[in-house]
Tab-separated table of N, CA and C in Angstrom:
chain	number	residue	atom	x	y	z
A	22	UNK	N	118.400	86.081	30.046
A	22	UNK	CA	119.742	85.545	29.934
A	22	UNK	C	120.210	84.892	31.233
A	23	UNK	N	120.017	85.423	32.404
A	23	UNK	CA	120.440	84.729	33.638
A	23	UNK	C	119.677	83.817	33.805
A	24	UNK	N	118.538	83.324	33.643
A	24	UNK	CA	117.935	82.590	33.896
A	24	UNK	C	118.342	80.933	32.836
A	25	UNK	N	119.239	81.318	31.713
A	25	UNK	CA	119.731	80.209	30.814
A	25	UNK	C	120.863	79.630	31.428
A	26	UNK	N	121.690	80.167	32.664
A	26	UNK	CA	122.641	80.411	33.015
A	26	UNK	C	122.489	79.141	34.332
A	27	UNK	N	121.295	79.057	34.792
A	27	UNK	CA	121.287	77.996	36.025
A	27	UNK	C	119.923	77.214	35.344
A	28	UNK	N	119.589	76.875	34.094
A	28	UNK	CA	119.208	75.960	33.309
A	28	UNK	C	119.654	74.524	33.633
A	29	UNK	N	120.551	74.308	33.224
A	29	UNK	CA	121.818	73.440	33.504
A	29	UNK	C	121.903	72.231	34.886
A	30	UNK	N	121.556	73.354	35.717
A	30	UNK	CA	121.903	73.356	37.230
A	30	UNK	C	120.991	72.609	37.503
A	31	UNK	N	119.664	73.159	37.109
A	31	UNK	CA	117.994	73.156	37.920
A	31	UNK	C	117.885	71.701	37.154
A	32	UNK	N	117.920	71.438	35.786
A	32	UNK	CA	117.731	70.497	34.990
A	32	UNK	C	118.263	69.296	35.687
A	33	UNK	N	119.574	69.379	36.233
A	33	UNK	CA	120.279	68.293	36.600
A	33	UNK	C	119.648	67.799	38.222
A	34	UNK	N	119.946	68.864	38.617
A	34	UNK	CA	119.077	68.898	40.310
A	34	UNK	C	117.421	67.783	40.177
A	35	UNK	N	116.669	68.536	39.345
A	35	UNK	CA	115.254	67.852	39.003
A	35	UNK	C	115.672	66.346	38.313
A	36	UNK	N	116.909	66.329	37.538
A	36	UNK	CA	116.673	64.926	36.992
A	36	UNK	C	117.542	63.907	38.059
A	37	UNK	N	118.456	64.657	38.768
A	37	UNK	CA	119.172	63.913	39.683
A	37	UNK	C	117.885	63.500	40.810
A	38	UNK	N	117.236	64.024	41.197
A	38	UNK	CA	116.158	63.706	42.368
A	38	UNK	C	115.078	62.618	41.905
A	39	UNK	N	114.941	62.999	40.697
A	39	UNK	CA	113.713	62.041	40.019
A	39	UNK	C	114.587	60.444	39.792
A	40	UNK	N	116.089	60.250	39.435
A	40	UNK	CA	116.934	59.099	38.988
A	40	UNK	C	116.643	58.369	40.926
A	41	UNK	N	117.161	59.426	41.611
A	41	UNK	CA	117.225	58.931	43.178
A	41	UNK	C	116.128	58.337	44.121
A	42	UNK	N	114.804	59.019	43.358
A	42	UNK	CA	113.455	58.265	43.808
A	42	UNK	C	113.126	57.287	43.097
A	43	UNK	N	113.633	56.961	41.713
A	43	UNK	CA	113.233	55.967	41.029
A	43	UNK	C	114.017	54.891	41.619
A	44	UNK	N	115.301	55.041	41.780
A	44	UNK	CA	115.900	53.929	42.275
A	44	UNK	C	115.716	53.188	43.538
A	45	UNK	N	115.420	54.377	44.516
A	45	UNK	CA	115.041	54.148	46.221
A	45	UNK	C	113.411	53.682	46.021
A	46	UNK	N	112.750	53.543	45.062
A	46	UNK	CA	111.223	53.140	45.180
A	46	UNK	C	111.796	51.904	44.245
A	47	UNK	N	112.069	51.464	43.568
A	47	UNK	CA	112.488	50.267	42.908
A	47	UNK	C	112.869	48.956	43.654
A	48	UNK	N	114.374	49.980	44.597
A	48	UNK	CA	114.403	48.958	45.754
A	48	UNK	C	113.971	48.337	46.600
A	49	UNK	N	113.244	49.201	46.992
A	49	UNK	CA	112.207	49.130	47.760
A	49	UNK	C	111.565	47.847	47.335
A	50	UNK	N	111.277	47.751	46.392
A	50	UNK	CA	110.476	46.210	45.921
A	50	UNK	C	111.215	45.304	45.520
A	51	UNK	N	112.360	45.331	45.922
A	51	UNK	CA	113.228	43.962	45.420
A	51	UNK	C	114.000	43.050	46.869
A	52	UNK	N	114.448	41.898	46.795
A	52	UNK	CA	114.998	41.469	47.665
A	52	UNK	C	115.860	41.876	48.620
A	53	UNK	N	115.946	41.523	50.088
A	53	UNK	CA	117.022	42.347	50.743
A	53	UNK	C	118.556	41.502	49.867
A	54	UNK	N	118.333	40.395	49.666
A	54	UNK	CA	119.576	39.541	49.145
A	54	UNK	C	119.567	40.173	47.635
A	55	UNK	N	119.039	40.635	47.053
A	55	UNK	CA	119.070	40.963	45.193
A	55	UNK	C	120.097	42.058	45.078
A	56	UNK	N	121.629	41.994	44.509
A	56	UNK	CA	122.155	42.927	44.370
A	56	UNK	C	122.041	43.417	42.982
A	57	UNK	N	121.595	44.115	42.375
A	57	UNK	CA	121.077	44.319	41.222
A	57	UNK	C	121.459	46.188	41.088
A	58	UNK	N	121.731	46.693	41.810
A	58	UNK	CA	121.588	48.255	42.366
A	58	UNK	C	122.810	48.406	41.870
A	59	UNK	N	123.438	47.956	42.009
A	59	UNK	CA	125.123	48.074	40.895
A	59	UNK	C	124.436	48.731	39.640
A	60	UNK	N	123.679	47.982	38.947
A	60	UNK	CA	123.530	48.870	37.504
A	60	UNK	C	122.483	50.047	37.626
A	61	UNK	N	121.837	50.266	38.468
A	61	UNK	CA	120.862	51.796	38.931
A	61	UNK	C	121.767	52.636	38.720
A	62	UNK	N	122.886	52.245	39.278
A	62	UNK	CA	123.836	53.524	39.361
A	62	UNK	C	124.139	54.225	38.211
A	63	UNK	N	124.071	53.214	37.136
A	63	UNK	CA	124.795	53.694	35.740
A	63	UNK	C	123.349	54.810	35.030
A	64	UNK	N	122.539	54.966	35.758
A	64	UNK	CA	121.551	55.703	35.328
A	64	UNK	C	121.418	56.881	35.758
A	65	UNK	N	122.276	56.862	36.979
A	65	UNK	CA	123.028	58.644	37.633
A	65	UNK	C	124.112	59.301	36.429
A	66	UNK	N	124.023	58.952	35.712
A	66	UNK	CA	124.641	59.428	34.045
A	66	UNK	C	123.613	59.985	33.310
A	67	UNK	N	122.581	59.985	33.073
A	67	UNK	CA	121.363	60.497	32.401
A	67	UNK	C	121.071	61.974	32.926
A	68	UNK	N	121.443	62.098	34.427
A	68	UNK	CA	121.446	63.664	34.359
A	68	UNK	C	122.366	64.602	34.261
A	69	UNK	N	123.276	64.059	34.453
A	69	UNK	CA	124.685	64.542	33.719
A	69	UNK	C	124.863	64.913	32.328
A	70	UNK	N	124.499	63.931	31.192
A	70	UNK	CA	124.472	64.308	30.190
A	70	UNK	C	123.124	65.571	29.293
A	71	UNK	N	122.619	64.784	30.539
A	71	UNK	CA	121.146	65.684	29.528
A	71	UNK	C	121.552	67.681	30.397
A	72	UNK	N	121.484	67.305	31.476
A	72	UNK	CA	122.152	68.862	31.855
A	72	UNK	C	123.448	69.566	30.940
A	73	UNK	N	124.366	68.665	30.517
A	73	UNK	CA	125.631	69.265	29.813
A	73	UNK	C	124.863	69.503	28.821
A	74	UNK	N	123.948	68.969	28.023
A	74	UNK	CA	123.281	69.673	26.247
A	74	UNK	C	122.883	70.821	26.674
A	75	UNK	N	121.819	71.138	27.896
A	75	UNK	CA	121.400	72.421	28.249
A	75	UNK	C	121.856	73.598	28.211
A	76	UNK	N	123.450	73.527	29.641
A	76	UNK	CA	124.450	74.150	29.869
A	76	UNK	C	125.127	74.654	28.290
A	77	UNK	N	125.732	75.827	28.022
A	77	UNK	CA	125.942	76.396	27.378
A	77	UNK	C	127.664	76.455	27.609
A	78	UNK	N	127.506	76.908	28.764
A	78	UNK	CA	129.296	77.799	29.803
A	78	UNK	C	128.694	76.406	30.525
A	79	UNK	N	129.945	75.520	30.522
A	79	UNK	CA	130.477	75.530	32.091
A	79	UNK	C	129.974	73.506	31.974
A	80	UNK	N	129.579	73.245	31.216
A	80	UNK	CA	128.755	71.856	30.799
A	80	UNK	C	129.184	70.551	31.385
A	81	UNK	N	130.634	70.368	32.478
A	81	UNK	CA	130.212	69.950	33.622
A	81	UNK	C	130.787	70.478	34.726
A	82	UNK	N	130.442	71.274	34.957
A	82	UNK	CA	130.473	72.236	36.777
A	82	UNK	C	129.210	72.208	36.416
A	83	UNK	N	128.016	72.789	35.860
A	83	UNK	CA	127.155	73.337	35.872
A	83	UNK	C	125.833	71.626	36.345
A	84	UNK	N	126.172	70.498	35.701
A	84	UNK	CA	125.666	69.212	36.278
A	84	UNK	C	125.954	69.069	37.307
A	85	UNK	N	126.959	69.058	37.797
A	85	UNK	CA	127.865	68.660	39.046
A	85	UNK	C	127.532	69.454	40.235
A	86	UNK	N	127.067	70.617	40.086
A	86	UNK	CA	126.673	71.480	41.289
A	86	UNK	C	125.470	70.724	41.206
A	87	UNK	N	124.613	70.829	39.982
A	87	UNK	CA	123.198	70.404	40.241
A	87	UNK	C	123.023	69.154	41.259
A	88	UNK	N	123.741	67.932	40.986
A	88	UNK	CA	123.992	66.860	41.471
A	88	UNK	C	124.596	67.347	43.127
A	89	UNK	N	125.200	68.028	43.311
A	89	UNK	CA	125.634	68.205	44.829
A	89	UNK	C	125.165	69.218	45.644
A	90	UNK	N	124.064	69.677	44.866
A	90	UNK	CA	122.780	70.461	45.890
A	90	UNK	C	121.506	69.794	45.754
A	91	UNK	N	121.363	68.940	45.463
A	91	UNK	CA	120.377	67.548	45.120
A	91	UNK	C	120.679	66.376	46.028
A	92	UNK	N	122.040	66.203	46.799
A	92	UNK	CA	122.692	65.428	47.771
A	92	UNK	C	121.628	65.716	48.601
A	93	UNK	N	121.856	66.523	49.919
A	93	UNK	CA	121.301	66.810	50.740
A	93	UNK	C	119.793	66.616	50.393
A	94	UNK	N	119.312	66.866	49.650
A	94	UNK	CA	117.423	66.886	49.641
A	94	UNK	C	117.599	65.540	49.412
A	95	UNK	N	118.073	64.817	48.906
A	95	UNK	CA	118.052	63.056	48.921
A	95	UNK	C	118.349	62.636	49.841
A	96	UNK	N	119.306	63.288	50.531
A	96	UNK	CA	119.169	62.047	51.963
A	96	UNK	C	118.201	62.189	53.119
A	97	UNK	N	117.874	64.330	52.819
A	97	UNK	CA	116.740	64.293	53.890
A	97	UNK	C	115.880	63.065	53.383
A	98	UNK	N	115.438	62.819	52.171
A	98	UNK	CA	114.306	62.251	51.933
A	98	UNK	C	114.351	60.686	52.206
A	99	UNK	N	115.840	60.401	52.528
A	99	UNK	CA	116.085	58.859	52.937
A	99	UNK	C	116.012	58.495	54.714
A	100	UNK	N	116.521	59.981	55.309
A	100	UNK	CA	115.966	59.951	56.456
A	100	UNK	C	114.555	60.035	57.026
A	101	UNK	N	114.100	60.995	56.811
A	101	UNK	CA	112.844	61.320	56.972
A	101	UNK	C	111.702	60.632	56.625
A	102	UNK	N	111.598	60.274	54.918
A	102	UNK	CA	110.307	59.833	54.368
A	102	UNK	C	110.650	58.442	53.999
A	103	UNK	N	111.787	57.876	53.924
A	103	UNK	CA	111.883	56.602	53.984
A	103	UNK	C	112.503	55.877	54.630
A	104	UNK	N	112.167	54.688	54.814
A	104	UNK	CA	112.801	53.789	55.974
A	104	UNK	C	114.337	53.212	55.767
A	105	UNK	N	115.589	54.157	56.030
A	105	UNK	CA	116.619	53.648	55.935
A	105	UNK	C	117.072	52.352	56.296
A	106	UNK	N	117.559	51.790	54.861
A	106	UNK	CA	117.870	50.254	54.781
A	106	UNK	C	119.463	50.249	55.151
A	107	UNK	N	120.263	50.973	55.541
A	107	UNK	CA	121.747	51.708	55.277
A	107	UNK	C	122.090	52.324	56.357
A	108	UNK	N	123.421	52.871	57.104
A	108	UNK	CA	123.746	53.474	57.994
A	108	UNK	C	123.740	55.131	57.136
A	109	UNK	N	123.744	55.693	57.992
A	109	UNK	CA	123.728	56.971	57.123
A	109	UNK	C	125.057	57.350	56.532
A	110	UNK	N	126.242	57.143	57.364
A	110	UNK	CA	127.354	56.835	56.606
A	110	UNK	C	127.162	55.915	54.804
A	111	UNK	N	126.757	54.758	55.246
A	111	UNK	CA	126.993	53.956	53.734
A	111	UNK	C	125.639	54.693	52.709
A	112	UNK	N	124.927	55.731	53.491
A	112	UNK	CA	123.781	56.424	52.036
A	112	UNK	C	124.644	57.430	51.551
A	113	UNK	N	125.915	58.202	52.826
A	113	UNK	CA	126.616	58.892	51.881
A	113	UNK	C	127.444	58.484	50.895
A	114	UNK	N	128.046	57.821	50.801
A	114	UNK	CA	128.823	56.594	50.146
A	114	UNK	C	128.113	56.634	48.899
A	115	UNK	N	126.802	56.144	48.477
A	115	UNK	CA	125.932	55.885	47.922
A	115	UNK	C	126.136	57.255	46.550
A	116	UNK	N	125.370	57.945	47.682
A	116	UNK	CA	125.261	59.708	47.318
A	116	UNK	C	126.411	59.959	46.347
A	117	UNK	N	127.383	59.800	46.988
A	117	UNK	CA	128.793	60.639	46.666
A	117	UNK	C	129.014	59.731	45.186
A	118	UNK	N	128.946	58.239	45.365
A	118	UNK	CA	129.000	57.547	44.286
A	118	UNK	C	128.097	57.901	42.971
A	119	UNK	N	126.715	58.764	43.346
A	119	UNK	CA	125.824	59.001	42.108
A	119	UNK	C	126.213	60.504	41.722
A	120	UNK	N	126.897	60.925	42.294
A	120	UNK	CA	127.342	62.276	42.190
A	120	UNK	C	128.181	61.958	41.038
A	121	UNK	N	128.941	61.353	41.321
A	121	UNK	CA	130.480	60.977	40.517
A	121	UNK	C	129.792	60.365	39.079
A	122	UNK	N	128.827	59.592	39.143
A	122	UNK	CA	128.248	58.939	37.854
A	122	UNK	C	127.458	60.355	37.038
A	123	UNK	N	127.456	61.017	37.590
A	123	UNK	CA	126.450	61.923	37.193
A	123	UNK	C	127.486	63.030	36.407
A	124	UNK	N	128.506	63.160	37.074
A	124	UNK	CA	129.714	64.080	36.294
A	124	UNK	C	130.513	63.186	35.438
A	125	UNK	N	130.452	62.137	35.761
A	125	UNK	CA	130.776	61.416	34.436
A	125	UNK	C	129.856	61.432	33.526
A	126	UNK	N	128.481	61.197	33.271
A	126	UNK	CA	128.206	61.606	32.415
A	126	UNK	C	128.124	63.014	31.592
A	127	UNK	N	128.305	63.592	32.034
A	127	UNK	CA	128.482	65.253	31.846
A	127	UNK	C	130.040	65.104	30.790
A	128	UNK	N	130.921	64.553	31.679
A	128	UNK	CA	132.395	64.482	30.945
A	128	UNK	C	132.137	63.630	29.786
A	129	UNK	N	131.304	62.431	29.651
A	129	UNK	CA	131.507	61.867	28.671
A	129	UNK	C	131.041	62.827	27.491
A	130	UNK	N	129.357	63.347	27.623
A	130	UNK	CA	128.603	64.025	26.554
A	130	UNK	C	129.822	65.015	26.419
A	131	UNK	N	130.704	65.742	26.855
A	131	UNK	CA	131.884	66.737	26.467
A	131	UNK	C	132.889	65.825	25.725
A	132	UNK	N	132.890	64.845	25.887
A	132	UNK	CA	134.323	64.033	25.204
A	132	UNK	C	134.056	63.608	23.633
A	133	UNK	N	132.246	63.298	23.479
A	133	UNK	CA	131.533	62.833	22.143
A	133	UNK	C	131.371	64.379	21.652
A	134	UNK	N	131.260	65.403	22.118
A	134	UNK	CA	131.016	66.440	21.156
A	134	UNK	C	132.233	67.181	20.760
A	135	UNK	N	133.650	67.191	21.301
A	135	UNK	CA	135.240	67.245	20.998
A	135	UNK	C	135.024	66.434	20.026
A	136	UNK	N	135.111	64.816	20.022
A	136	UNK	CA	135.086	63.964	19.005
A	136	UNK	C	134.352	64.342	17.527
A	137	UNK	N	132.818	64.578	18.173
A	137	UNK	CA	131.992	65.018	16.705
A	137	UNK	C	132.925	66.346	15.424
A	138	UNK	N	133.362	67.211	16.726
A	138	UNK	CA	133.570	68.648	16.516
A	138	UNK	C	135.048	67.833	15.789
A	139	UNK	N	135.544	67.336	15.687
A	139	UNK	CA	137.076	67.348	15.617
A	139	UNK	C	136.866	66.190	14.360
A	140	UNK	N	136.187	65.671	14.076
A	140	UNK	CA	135.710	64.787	12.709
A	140	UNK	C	135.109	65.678	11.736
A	141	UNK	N	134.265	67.095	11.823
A	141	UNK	CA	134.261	67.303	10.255
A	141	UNK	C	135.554	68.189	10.636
């Protein structure tokens, strides 16, 4: 039972890190002039929602932590293992911005299942 309890959490953490390397290796191959990274962002929603189906209690706190203990291991990994294109200021910026997409998706998957629930 405790272990269903940070399901949620771990799910979002693992899918938030995997959305953050896909995007930082993507870039990586595109123009310094190509602003295109505007819509990456909208894909920091995919772990939000898929963590809220998991989550049982709590369906978005329980994304949202995942997503903001997943911060820090992403930027070590922007300092450290990759070559910051960004001041470290504007990766938090970044960060904080996929955080926020990420609990939005969490809020939305809660707003469609009120809706479902409230139609029959």
């Amino acid at each position: 039972m405790r272990g269903q309890r940070w399901f949620g959490v771990i799910c979002c953490f693992v899918l938030f890190v995997g959305v953050f390397l896909s995007q930082k290796l993507m870039g990586a191959n595109s123009y310094p002039g190509d602003n295109h990274s505007e819509w990456g962002m909208l894909f920091f929603i995919l772990p939000g929602i898929i963590a809220s189906v998991f989550s049982r209690h709590g369906r978005v706190i329980k994304p949202l932590i995942g997503a903001v203990l997943a911060s820090p291991l992403c930027l070590l990994i922007i300092q450290f293992w990759m070559s910051p294109t960004r001041t470290f200021w504007q990766e938090m910026a970044w960060m904080f911005s996929a955080v926020f997409w990420c609990a939005l998706g969490a809020l939305c998957y809660l707003f469609l299942r009120s809706v479902l629930r409230r139609q029959r």
